[in-house]
């Protein structure tokens, strides 16, 4: 008795981030597939006449090979390619590719109809091969998207400057409560599940784009665009699986690439992940990657110098302490303050790093340099303090600071807990913030106190994009020089960026507090 033919149909869709003509050109050059699609072992053109093409294929998913010869009909005016196997391993294998314009590129849909036609094992074989063929087409579309994106950035690097534009900002939630708060902002009526369920689900959620900035304008008249991307982790997850978090950050950068941005900045702990495992994110992506630490350092310095000016602090007769001084931002701040302070104390967890930085700063022969691993000792007699340690929780107590001290907390999360200001004799503010020429209304809580305030690391990518400087301006650790700080400060000022108004949490520092601290400055 003949086996009843049972045709299975499957549909695969994907947004490819390239113009329709470019996508069609890529998928019709089938002979290139084996070079960038892992599942395709052979794809050759046997015969071509007008809009009819005969091709030979060999694919392998898992350990199962499939070979066939198909005839393709190109109906490109309708955005369609029809294919049908005329010989090969499958009894039926046919379908269509459809290409449609999309605001972000090209929407591709593939419809496949197939049957294996083997008796006795037909039910299993048809379902298994259907899944296998689906995975093959998904691999083709994924590889095509990646290949076209890489070609775009290669074109830019070879001098086609119109290939990329704009900026990407990579951020993350800073603890579980912040995550929940942001979900409620996106959906006030949400009924949240248990912490265990939500936490585990979030840990396996891929990074995603949250927000587009369509029209960012500078004081100089330059215009750029950008996107805000969430790397789906909170700092507490880092120690559990560093490589998994690294992969999330890389994926976030690749999302930015899909939008053709020129430079991405790594906010918060996203830059620290790569540093801790000793593997550069820039090696994994085509887009230029900056940590944003140069401009964050500039804003920390400009902010604390402004605070010192307001309370009348004489820098040449004053002592500064930098908590987390061996980090990228901390060491940059140390280099800057060494030029104008009587004494600079740096702290860090690694004694070797402290010795190295102490030796570097001491060569400047300006401020006296002290190095210690004791944070409390470092701040107890400091007139100015910059806290820039990478910590998942607060590490300093507000009671440790001397009356009249000026304190700039650059940490994210904060190195000093956000508590009600219980002391009226110290000037404490959230540092590293820039004042933006174009306000941005983020859809979730970013920890920023005002719409015209930006983290310095965010601002760095925007400034570079406005100036069409698509480069890894800040990278690695310890590479921020005073010359680079001056260069970026000038570029930022040209576009209307400068130090933010001074806030502690979401509250401006009051004139009354400043006057009170001023009375205690020696």
Coordinates of C-alpha atoms in Angstrom, one line a residue:
X1 CA 0.0 0.0 0.0
X2 CA 1.5 3.4 -0.9
X3 CA 2.4 5.7 1.9
X4 CA 0.1 8.7 2.1
X5 CA 2.1 11.8 1.5
X6 CA 1.8 14.2 4.4
X7 CA 3.2 17.7 3.7
X8 CA 4.5 19.6 6.7
X9 CA 4.7 23.4 6.4
X10 CA 6.9 25.7 8.5
X11 CA 7.5 29.5 8.5
X12 CA 10.6 31.2 9.5
X13 CA 10.8 35.0 9.9
X14 CA 13.6 37.4 10.7
X15 CA 14.4 41.1 10.6
X16 CA 17.6 41.6 8.7
X17 CA 19.3 45.0 9.4
X18 CA 20.1 45.9 5.8
X19 CA 18.3 47.3 2.8
X20 CA 16.2 44.8 0.8
X21 CA 18.4 45.0 -2.3
X22 CA 21.4 44.1 -0.3
X23 CA 19.7 41.2 1.5
X24 CA 18.4 39.8 -1.8
X25 CA 21.9 40.1 -3.4
X26 CA 23.4 38.2 -0.5
X27 CA 20.9 35.3 -0.5
X28 CA 21.1 34.9 -4.3
X29 CA 24.9 34.5 -4.1
X30 CA 24.5 31.0 -2.8
X31 CA 28.1 30.0 -3.5
X32 CA 29.2 32.2 -0.6
X33 CA 27.0 30.5 2.0
X34 CA 29.5 27.9 3.1
X35 CA 31.9 30.7 4.0
X36 CA 29.6 32.2 6.6
X37 CA 26.8 29.7 7.4
X38 CA 28.0 26.8 9.5
X39 CA 25.2 24.4 8.5
X40 CA 25.8 24.8 4.7
X41 CA 28.5 22.5 3.5
X42 CA 28.0 23.0 -0.3
X43 CA 25.9 25.5 -2.4
X44 CA 26.7 25.8 -6.1
X45 CA 25.0 27.2 -9.1
X46 CA 24.6 24.5 -11.8
X47 CA 22.7 26.5 -14.4
X48 CA 21.3 30.0 -14.8
X49 CA 19.0 31.5 -17.4
X50 CA 17.1 34.7 -17.0
X51 CA 15.2 34.5 -13.7
X52 CA 15.6 30.7 -13.4
X53 CA 18.5 29.2 -11.4
X54 CA 19.4 25.5 -10.7
X55 CA 21.4 25.0 -7.5
X56 CA 23.0 22.1 -5.7
X57 CA 23.0 21.9 -1.9
X58 CA 24.5 19.9 0.9
X59 CA 23.6 20.9 4.5
X60 CA 24.2 19.2 7.8
X61 CA 22.5 19.9 11.1
X62 CA 23.8 17.8 14.1
X63 CA 25.0 14.6 12.3
X64 CA 22.4 14.3 9.6
X65 CA 23.4 15.4 6.1
X66 CA 20.8 16.4 3.4
X67 CA 21.6 16.8 -0.3
X68 CA 19.4 18.0 -3.1
X69 CA 19.1 19.9 -6.4
X70 CA 16.6 22.6 -6.6
X71 CA 15.2 25.0 -9.2
X72 CA 14.7 28.6 -8.2
X73 CA 12.4 31.2 -9.8
X74 CA 13.4 34.8 -9.0
X75 CA 10.4 37.1 -8.9
X76 CA 12.4 40.0 -7.5
X77 CA 9.9 42.7 -8.7
X78 CA 7.5 41.0 -6.2
X79 CA 10.2 40.5 -3.5
X80 CA 9.9 36.7 -3.9
X81 CA 12.1 33.7 -4.7
X82 CA 10.4 30.3 -5.2
X83 CA 12.3 27.1 -4.8
X84 CA 11.6 23.4 -5.5
X85 CA 13.8 20.4 -5.2
X86 CA 13.8 18.3 -8.3
X87 CA 16.0 15.5 -6.9
X88 CA 17.6 14.6 -3.6
X89 CA 17.0 13.1 -0.2
X90 CA 13.6 14.5 0.5
X91 CA 10.4 13.4 -1.3
X92 CA 9.1 17.0 -1.2
X93 CA 11.0 20.1 -0.5
X94 CA 9.7 23.4 -1.8
X95 CA 8.7 26.9 -0.7
X96 CA 9.2 30.6 -1.0
X97 CA 11.3 33.5 0.3
X98 CA 9.5 36.8 0.8
X99 CA 11.4 40.1 1.2
X100 CA 9.6 43.2 2.5
X101 CA 10.9 46.7 3.4
X102 CA 11.0 47.5 7.2
X103 CA 11.9 50.7 9.0
X104 CA 15.0 49.0 10.4
X105 CA 16.0 46.9 7.4
X106 CA 14.2 44.0 5.6
X107 CA 11.6 41.6 6.9
X108 CA 12.4 38.1 5.6
X109 CA 9.8 35.3 5.7
X110 CA 10.6 31.8 4.5
X111 CA 7.8 29.3 3.9
X112 CA 8.9 25.7 3.6
X113 CA 6.8 22.6 2.6
X114 CA 8.4 19.2 3.0
X115 CA 7.9 15.5 3.3
X116 CA 10.5 12.7 3.8
X117 CA 8.4 9.9 2.4
X118 CA 10.0 7.0 4.3
X119 CA 7.5 4.3 5.4
X120 CA 7.4 3.0 9.0
X121 CA 9.4 5.9 10.4
X122 CA 7.5 8.7 8.5
X123 CA 5.9 10.3 11.5
X124 CA 9.3 10.6 13.3
X125 CA 11.3 11.4 10.2
X126 CA 9.0 14.2 8.9
X127 CA 8.9 16.0 12.3
X128 CA 12.6 15.6 12.9
X129 CA 13.6 16.8 9.4
X130 CA 11.2 19.7 9.7
X131 CA 13.0 20.8 12.9
X132 CA 16.3 20.3 11.2
X133 CA 15.4 22.3 8.1
X134 CA 14.0 25.1 10.3
X135 CA 17.3 25.3 12.2
X136 CA 19.2 25.4 8.9
X137 CA 17.1 28.4 7.6
X138 CA 17.4 30.1 11.0
X139 CA 21.1 29.7 10.8
X140 CA 21.1 31.1 7.3
X141 CA 19.2 34.2 8.4
X142 CA 21.2 34.7 11.5
X143 CA 24.5 34.4 9.6
X144 CA 23.2 36.7 6.8
X145 CA 22.3 39.4 9.3
X146 CA 25.7 39.1 11.1
X147 CA 27.6 39.0 7.8
X148 CA 25.8 42.1 6.4
X149 CA 26.5 44.0 9.7
X150 CA 30.1 43.1 9.6
X151 CA 30.4 44.2 6.0
X152 CA 28.9 47.6 7.0
X153 CA 31.6 48.2 9.6
X154 CA 34.3 46.9 7.3
X155 CA 33.2 49.5 4.7
X156 CA 33.3 52.2 7.4
X157 CA 36.9 51.2 8.4
X158 CA 37.9 51.3 4.7
X159 CA 36.7 54.9 4.4
X160 CA 33.0 54.9 3.7
X161 CA 32.1 57.2 6.5
X162 CA 28.4 57.1 5.8
X163 CA 28.1 53.4 6.7
X164 CA 27.6 54.1 10.5
X165 CA 26.2 56.9 12.6
X166 CA 25.1 57.6 16.2
X167 CA 25.7 56.0 19.5
X168 CA 24.7 53.1 21.7
X169 CA 24.5 53.1 25.5
X170 CA 24.8 49.8 27.4
X171 CA 23.4 49.9 30.9
X172 CA 22.1 47.5 33.6
X173 CA 19.9 47.5 36.6
X174 CA 21.9 48.0 39.8
X175 CA 20.0 45.6 42.1
X176 CA 16.9 43.5 42.3
X177 CA 14.8 46.2 43.8
X178 CA 15.8 48.6 41.0
X179 CA 14.8 45.9 38.5
X180 CA 11.3 45.6 40.0
X181 CA 10.9 49.3 40.2
X182 CA 11.7 49.6 36.4
X183 CA 9.2 46.8 35.5
X184 CA 6.5 48.7 37.5
X185 CA 7.4 51.9 35.6
X186 CA 7.0 50.1 32.3
X187 CA 3.7 48.4 33.4
X188 CA 2.1 49.9 36.5
X189 CA -0.6 47.2 36.6
X190 CA 1.9 44.4 36.5
X191 CA 1.4 41.5 39.0
X192 CA 4.9 40.4 39.8
X193 CA 5.7 36.8 40.4
X194 CA 8.0 35.5 43.2
X195 CA 11.5 36.9 43.5
X196 CA 13.0 33.4 42.8
X197 CA 11.0 33.1 39.5
X198 CA 11.6 36.6 38.3
X199 CA 15.3 36.5 39.2
X200 CA 16.0 33.2 37.4
X201 CA 13.9 34.3 34.4
X202 CA 15.8 37.6 34.2
X203 CA 19.1 35.8 34.4
X204 CA 18.4 33.9 31.2
X205 CA 16.8 36.7 29.4
X206 CA 18.9 38.1 26.5
X207 CA 20.0 41.7 26.5
X208 CA 17.5 43.9 24.7
X209 CA 17.0 47.4 23.3
X210 CA 14.8 49.5 25.6
X211 CA 14.8 53.0 24.1
X212 CA 15.6 55.0 21.0
X213 CA 17.0 58.6 21.0
X214 CA 15.9 59.9 17.6
X215 CA 17.0 63.6 17.5
X216 CA 19.9 64.6 19.8
X217 CA 21.1 68.1 19.1
X218 CA 24.3 69.8 20.2
X219 CA 25.0 73.5 20.9
X220 CA 27.2 73.5 17.8
X221 CA 24.2 72.4 15.6
X222 CA 25.3 68.8 15.2
X223 CA 22.6 66.1 15.3
X224 CA 22.9 62.4 16.1
X225 CA 20.7 59.5 17.1
X226 CA 21.2 56.6 19.5
X227 CA 19.7 53.7 21.5
X228 CA 19.7 52.6 25.1
X229 CA 20.3 48.9 25.6
X230 CA 19.9 46.8 28.7
X231 CA 22.4 44.1 29.5
X232 CA 20.3 41.8 31.5
X233 CA 22.2 41.4 34.8
X234 CA 22.6 43.0 38.1
X235 CA 26.0 43.3 39.7
X236 CA 25.4 40.5 42.2
X237 CA 25.2 38.0 39.3
X238 CA 28.8 38.7 38.2
X239 CA 30.6 36.5 40.6
X240 CA 28.3 33.5 39.9
X241 CA 29.0 33.3 36.2
X242 CA 31.4 36.0 34.9
X243 CA 31.5 34.6 31.3
X244 CA 27.7 34.5 31.1
X245 CA 27.6 38.2 32.0
X246 CA 30.3 38.9 29.5
X247 CA 28.2 37.2 26.8
X248 CA 25.3 39.4 27.7
X249 CA 27.4 42.6 27.3
X250 CA 28.7 41.3 23.9
X251 CA 25.1 40.7 22.8
X252 CA 24.2 44.2 23.9
X253 CA 26.9 45.6 21.7
X254 CA 25.8 43.5 18.8
X255 CA 22.2 44.8 19.2
X256 CA 23.8 48.3 18.8
X257 CA 25.5 47.1 15.7
X258 CA 22.2 46.1 14.2
X259 CA 21.2 49.7 14.4
X260 CA 24.3 50.8 12.7
X261 CA 25.7 53.0 15.5
X262 CA 29.2 54.3 15.3
X263 CA 30.2 53.9 18.9
X264 CA 28.9 52.2 22.1
X265 CA 29.7 53.1 25.7
X266 CA 29.8 50.6 28.5
X267 CA 27.9 51.9 31.5
X268 CA 28.3 50.8 35.1
X269 CA 29.6 47.3 35.6
X270 CA 29.5 46.4 31.9
X271 CA 33.1 47.6 31.4
X272 CA 34.3 46.0 34.6
X273 CA 33.2 42.5 33.5
X274 CA 35.7 42.3 30.6
X275 CA 38.4 43.8 32.8
X276 CA 38.0 41.2 35.4
X277 CA 38.3 38.2 33.0
X278 CA 41.0 39.9 31.0
X279 CA 39.1 39.7 27.7
X280 CA 38.4 42.7 25.5
X281 CA 34.8 43.2 24.4
X282 CA 36.2 45.1 21.4
X283 CA 37.7 41.8 20.1
X284 CA 34.2 40.3 19.9
X285 CA 32.4 43.1 18.0
X286 CA 32.8 45.4 15.0
X287 CA 31.5 48.6 16.5
X288 CA 33.9 50.9 18.3
X289 CA 33.6 50.4 22.1
X290 CA 34.4 53.0 24.7
X291 CA 34.1 52.6 28.5
X292 CA 33.1 56.2 28.9
X293 CA 35.5 56.5 31.8
X294 CA 37.4 59.5 30.4
X295 CA 34.4 61.8 30.4
X296 CA 33.1 60.3 33.7
X297 CA 36.5 61.3 35.2
X298 CA 36.3 64.8 33.7
X299 CA 32.9 65.3 35.2
X300 CA 34.0 64.0 38.6
X301 CA 37.0 66.4 38.7
X302 CA 35.0 69.4 37.4
X303 CA 32.2 68.6 39.8
X304 CA 34.4 68.4 42.9
X305 CA 36.4 71.5 41.9
X306 CA 33.2 73.4 41.5
X307 CA 32.1 72.2 45.0
X308 CA 35.4 73.2 46.4
X309 CA 35.1 76.6 44.9
X310 CA 31.7 77.1 46.4
X311 CA 32.9 76.4 49.9
X312 CA 36.1 78.3 49.5
X313 CA 38.5 75.4 49.8
X314 CA 42.2 76.3 49.2
X315 CA 43.4 73.3 47.1
X316 CA 47.1 74.0 47.6
X317 CA 46.6 73.6 51.4
X318 CA 44.1 70.8 51.2
X319 CA 44.2 66.9 51.3
X320 CA 42.3 64.7 48.8
X321 CA 41.4 61.1 49.1
X322 CA 40.4 58.8 46.2
X323 CA 38.6 55.6 47.2
X324 CA 39.1 53.1 44.4
X325 CA 42.1 55.0 43.3
X326 CA 43.7 52.2 41.3
X327 CA 40.6 51.8 39.1
X328 CA 40.3 53.5 35.7
X329 CA 38.2 56.5 36.9
X330 CA 40.0 56.7 40.3
X331 CA 43.5 56.7 38.8
X332 CA 42.5 59.4 36.2
X333 CA 41.1 61.6 39.1
X334 CA 44.3 61.0 41.0
X335 CA 46.5 62.2 38.1
X336 CA 44.4 65.3 37.8
X337 CA 44.3 66.2 41.6
X338 CA 48.0 65.6 42.0
X339 CA 48.5 68.7 39.9
X340 CA 46.7 71.0 42.4
X341 CA 46.5 69.5 45.9
X342 CA 48.8 69.4 48.8
X343 CA 48.3 65.7 49.4
X344 CA 46.5 62.9 47.5
X345 CA 45.7 59.6 49.3
X346 CA 44.7 56.7 47.0
X347 CA 43.1 53.5 48.2
X348 CA 42.7 50.1 46.6
X349 CA 42.3 46.4 47.3
X350 CA 45.4 45.4 45.4
X351 CA 48.7 46.4 47.1
X352 CA 50.7 45.8 43.8
X353 CA 48.4 48.2 41.9
X354 CA 48.7 50.7 44.7
X355 CA 52.5 50.6 44.6
X356 CA 52.5 51.0 40.8
X357 CA 50.2 54.1 40.9
X358 CA 52.0 55.6 43.9
X359 CA 55.3 55.4 42.0
X360 CA 53.7 57.0 38.9
X361 CA 52.1 59.9 40.8
X362 CA 55.2 60.5 42.9
X363 CA 57.2 61.3 39.8
X364 CA 55.1 64.4 39.2
X365 CA 56.8 65.9 42.3
X366 CA 53.7 68.1 43.1
X367 CA 51.3 66.7 45.7
X368 CA 52.4 64.3 48.5
X369 CA 51.1 60.8 47.6
X370 CA 49.9 58.4 50.2
X371 CA 48.7 54.8 49.4
X372 CA 46.6 52.6 51.7
X373 CA 44.1 49.8 51.7
X374 CA 42.2 51.4 54.7
X375 CA 39.3 53.5 53.3
X376 CA 38.3 54.8 56.7
X377 CA 41.8 56.0 57.5
X378 CA 42.0 57.6 54.0
X379 CA 38.9 59.8 54.4
X380 CA 39.0 60.8 58.1
X381 CA 41.2 63.9 57.6
X382 CA 40.5 64.5 53.9
X383 CA 39.2 67.9 52.8
X384 CA 38.0 66.4 49.4
X385 CA 37.0 62.8 48.7
X386 CA 36.2 61.1 45.4
X387 CA 34.7 57.7 45.7
X388 CA 35.1 55.6 42.6
X389 CA 35.3 52.0 43.8
X390 CA 33.6 49.2 41.9
X391 CA 31.4 47.6 44.5
X392 CA 28.0 46.0 44.5
X393 CA 27.2 47.6 47.8
X394 CA 28.1 50.7 49.9
X395 CA 31.5 50.6 51.4
X396 CA 31.8 54.0 53.3
X397 CA 29.9 55.3 56.2
X398 CA 28.7 58.9 56.2
X399 CA 30.0 59.3 59.8
X400 CA 33.6 58.8 58.7
X401 CA 34.0 62.2 57.0
X402 CA 35.4 65.3 58.8
X403 CA 33.2 68.4 59.1
X404 CA 33.7 70.7 56.1
X405 CA 34.6 67.8 53.7
X406 CA 33.5 67.9 50.1
X407 CA 32.6 64.4 48.8
X408 CA 32.0 63.3 45.2
X409 CA 30.5 59.8 44.9
X410 CA 31.0 58.4 41.4
X411 CA 30.1 54.8 42.2
X412 CA 27.3 52.9 40.5
X413 CA 25.8 51.6 42.7
X414 CA 26.8 54.3 45.2
X415 CA 29.8 53.8 47.5
X416 CA 28.0 55.8 50.1
X417 CA 24.4 54.8 51.0
X418 CA 21.6 57.1 49.9
X419 CA 20.3 57.9 53.4
X420 CA 18.5 61.0 54.6
X421 CA 21.2 63.7 54.9
X422 CA 21.9 63.3 58.6
X423 CA 24.8 65.7 58.6
X424 CA 24.7 69.3 57.7
X425 CA 28.4 69.8 57.9
X426 CA 29.6 68.0 54.8
X427 CA 29.0 68.7 51.1
X428 CA 28.2 65.3 49.5
X429 CA 27.0 64.9 45.9
X430 CA 26.5 62.4 43.1
X431 CA 29.6 62.8 40.9
X432 CA 30.5 62.0 37.3
X433 CA 27.3 63.6 35.9
X434 CA 27.2 65.8 32.9
X435 CA 24.7 68.5 31.9
X436 CA 23.2 67.6 28.5
X437 CA 22.3 70.1 25.8
X438 CA 19.3 67.9 24.9
X439 CA 17.2 66.5 27.7
X440 CA 16.4 62.8 27.5
X441 CA 13.3 61.2 29.1
X442 CA 14.2 57.5 29.8
X443 CA 11.2 55.2 30.2
X444 CA 12.7 53.6 33.4
X445 CA 14.6 54.9 36.4
X446 CA 18.2 55.3 35.5
X447 CA 19.2 56.8 38.8
X448 CA 19.6 60.2 37.1
X449 CA 18.3 63.2 39.0
X450 CA 17.0 65.3 36.1
X451 CA 16.2 65.0 32.3
X452 CA 19.2 67.2 31.4
X453 CA 21.6 65.1 33.5
X454 CA 23.6 62.2 32.1
X455 CA 26.2 59.8 33.4
X456 CA 29.6 60.9 32.1
X457 CA 30.1 57.5 30.5
X458 CA 26.8 58.0 28.6
X459 CA 27.8 61.5 27.6
X460 CA 31.1 60.3 26.2
X461 CA 29.5 58.2 23.5
X462 CA 27.1 61.0 22.6
X463 CA 29.9 63.5 22.3
X464 CA 32.0 61.2 20.2
X465 CA 28.9 60.6 17.9
X466 CA 28.2 64.3 17.6
X467 CA 31.8 64.9 16.6
X468 CA 31.8 61.8 14.3
X469 CA 34.7 60.4 16.3
X470 CA 33.7 56.7 16.1
X471 CA 36.6 55.3 18.1
X472 CA 37.4 53.5 21.3
X473 CA 38.4 56.7 23.1
X474 CA 38.5 55.1 26.6
X475 CA 39.7 51.5 26.8
X476 CA 41.4 49.1 29.3
X477 CA 42.6 50.4 32.7
X478 CA 45.0 53.2 33.4
X479 CA 45.1 54.7 29.9
X480 CA 43.3 57.9 30.7
X481 CA 45.9 60.8 30.4
X482 CA 45.5 64.4 31.3
X483 CA 45.9 65.3 27.6
X484 CA 43.0 63.0 26.7
X485 CA 40.9 64.5 29.4
X486 CA 41.6 68.0 28.1
X487 CA 40.8 67.0 24.5
X488 CA 37.5 65.4 25.4
X489 CA 36.5 68.2 27.8
X490 CA 37.0 70.7 24.9
X491 CA 35.0 68.6 22.4
X492 CA 32.2 68.2 25.0
X493 CA 32.1 72.0 25.7
X494 CA 31.9 72.7 22.0
X495 CA 28.7 70.6 21.8
X496 CA 27.2 72.1 24.9
X497 CA 28.2 69.6 27.6
X498 CA 29.5 70.5 31.0
X499 CA 29.4 69.4 34.6
X500 CA 25.8 68.8 35.9
X501 CA 24.1 70.8 38.6
X502 CA 25.1 69.1 41.9
X503 CA 22.7 66.6 43.4
X504 CA 22.7 64.0 46.2
X505 CA 20.3 61.3 45.0
X506 CA 17.5 63.1 43.2
X507 CA 17.7 66.3 45.3
X508 CA 19.8 69.4 44.5
X509 CA 22.4 70.3 47.0
X510 CA 20.8 73.3 48.8
X511 CA 22.5 76.7 49.2
X512 CA 21.9 76.5 52.9
X513 CA 23.9 73.3 53.1
X514 CA 26.7 74.9 51.1
X515 CA 26.8 77.9 53.4
X516 CA 26.9 75.7 56.4
X517 CA 29.8 73.6 55.1
X518 CA 31.6 76.8 54.1
X519 CA 31.6 77.9 57.7
X520 CA 33.5 74.7 58.7
X521 CA 36.2 74.9 56.0
X522 CA 39.5 75.8 57.6

